[in-house]
């Protein structure tokens, strides 16, 4: 098999001007809205904190202590909890959203589809706080399902149960976003491929596993990444449903910045969190790219 | 129509919008100078009390901003915009005021500008290192242990009872940034320590976390109120406004005059911020708010004991009124500067040693 060599494409001056004009506003917003605060955060993270003060003082000494003190088991445990609970919620979200998206695209009438899409968009736009308290009132320690949970032998006071409620809260918010993401991919799959496979004797489940799933795999990865990013950065959901006993990185960052005013430590944790999240996203994206290239 | 938009028309519209925005800014500044004040208050009954006080005068109108989380959570918001701060006064207590004094954010109060200060006990007034008055106290609140007596599984008599297996999941414990961790100072005092020797407190806290008795860690006032009123938990340590909210509908016992527990008293008051155009209007309102009548009204509605010596203490706040003997037996006044400087270390210790056990 001969490889096709890519030829470099010359960009004319008018093309460059057009590129600058079209990309310029976005780059400016990115530089001012994201990059400059990030640089500010990095500088803050390298300053010494004086206990009792608000943030770092003027001319504070430079230090890496804020990073060094994160090298402990407690911090690793919070990081692990964040990714573990967030990851489980993201995967459960895909398991529910994938068949739901297929059902919406292939099994219901256009009128019902419009209604369902409207419902999903309403769910995305509705307040996270309201949805979170709805789950608390239903599954919380004094929720209406409490007697049912007690008969199942689940103690609403146990750490395992609280973890499950936090996951439920995250999944509740992930499902509409993931479904809307997957609907686009489902619509681009030619339904005749599935019909052809089944007319050639493949059972329905096998036809889906060999056609629907592989063709929607890139969208599934994108949806998982969006869901994971949402889950690991969640703040209100672990705070309310976790009863102060489940700590996410966002809660620790909030405490550092807002409650004890230790900006340098908060900045260091934020940057570590950003680096770990980017690394996870990069690994998943790289693995997907390799799978496609093979 | 959008497709009719030319570059010239766009620039013209942008300029007009800019001028309109600037004029609005000037109008707001002028309004601020004329007595339109932005005040940071606690929510619930406290802001309700202040709204009733504000309704009794005509000199100032208010934009109310509420504290979110502990009173210290306002500090980063001020730091982020300093010196262009948006708040005329911030309601706070020793914990947040000491930080503000260190940052030099508060106006020095001249007693001549707030004549009603003459009726406030001299000892309780917060001053800077040079002796300048930096905040105006309005009431005394307390932070202490208590229990909802109709749902508590056992009658709690000492701090050691908090470890009883009967209290599984029944304790609502303040989060690490609530009450400046005086709850752990209380445990330290029980174990023979203090705010300068917290090891006995951390030891007891570890046992409490391991016991499984903490059902909720309250990170906001409303967390505490919801947890107690819903019956999720029955025993806790919190500030008086939280207990008062629960006591409106349920029987509550506050362990304020019990030698087995220590109560912490704090003053709540007004910190007037520098660099504002309406300092005089703010001081006039503060003076009005601490007058005997308004201080009585505040105490009745907010659930904190009045500090104006001529104000009336409501019957339902007798648990906050101490004779000098009672004060020495039941009340502990920590060194708030030590407490403030230890917040960072204590918060990290909570994350490392306590949070994994919950």
mmCIF file of C-alpha atoms in Angstrom, chain B residues 140-144 254-258 261-266 305 313 317-332:
data_model
loop_
_atom_site.group_PDB
_atom_site.id
_atom_site.type_symbol
_atom_site.label_atom_id
_atom_site.label_comp_id
_atom_site.label_asym_id
_atom_site.label_seq_id
_atom_site.Cartn_x
_atom_site.Cartn_y
_atom_site.Cartn_z
ATOM 1 C CA UNK B 140 -23.540 39.416 71.498
ATOM 2 C CA UNK B 141 -24.000 36.030 69.986
ATOM 3 C CA UNK B 142 -22.766 32.676 71.110
ATOM 4 C CA UNK B 143 -21.478 29.434 69.694
ATOM 5 C CA UNK B 144 -22.117 26.368 71.757
ATOM 6 C CA UNK B 254 -28.578 24.938 74.562
ATOM 7 C CA UNK B 255 -25.691 23.925 76.824
ATOM 8 C CA UNK B 256 -24.706 27.491 77.654
ATOM 9 C CA UNK B 257 -24.929 27.292 81.429
ATOM 10 C CA UNK B 258 -23.555 23.836 81.942
ATOM 11 C CA UNK B 261 -19.482 22.481 78.195
ATOM 12 C CA UNK B 262 -17.889 25.776 77.287
ATOM 13 C CA UNK B 263 -19.791 28.481 75.424
ATOM 14 C CA UNK B 264 -17.996 30.925 73.151
ATOM 15 C CA UNK B 265 -19.337 34.450 72.965
ATOM 16 C CA UNK B 266 -18.696 36.763 70.077
ATOM 17 C CA UNK B 305 -28.344 39.757 72.899
ATOM 18 C CA UNK B 313 -32.935 41.754 76.344
ATOM 19 C CA UNK B 317 -32.270 35.205 75.052
ATOM 20 C CA UNK B 318 -31.732 34.742 78.782
ATOM 21 C CA UNK B 319 -29.389 31.857 78.006
ATOM 22 C CA UNK B 320 -27.059 34.473 76.501
ATOM 23 C CA UNK B 321 -27.100 36.690 79.552
ATOM 24 C CA UNK B 322 -24.474 35.791 82.166
ATOM 25 C CA UNK B 323 -23.726 37.049 85.651
ATOM 26 C CA UNK B 324 -20.022 37.545 86.324
ATOM 27 C CA UNK B 325 -19.867 34.206 88.201
ATOM 28 C CA UNK B 326 -21.656 32.428 85.379
ATOM 29 C CA UNK B 327 -19.384 34.113 82.874
ATOM 30 C CA UNK B 328 -16.246 32.790 84.551
ATOM 31 C CA UNK B 329 -17.726 29.271 84.900
ATOM 32 C CA UNK B 330 -19.380 28.735 81.526
ATOM 33 C CA UNK B 331 -17.875 31.117 79.009
ATOM 34 C CA UNK B 332 -14.489 30.843 77.358
#
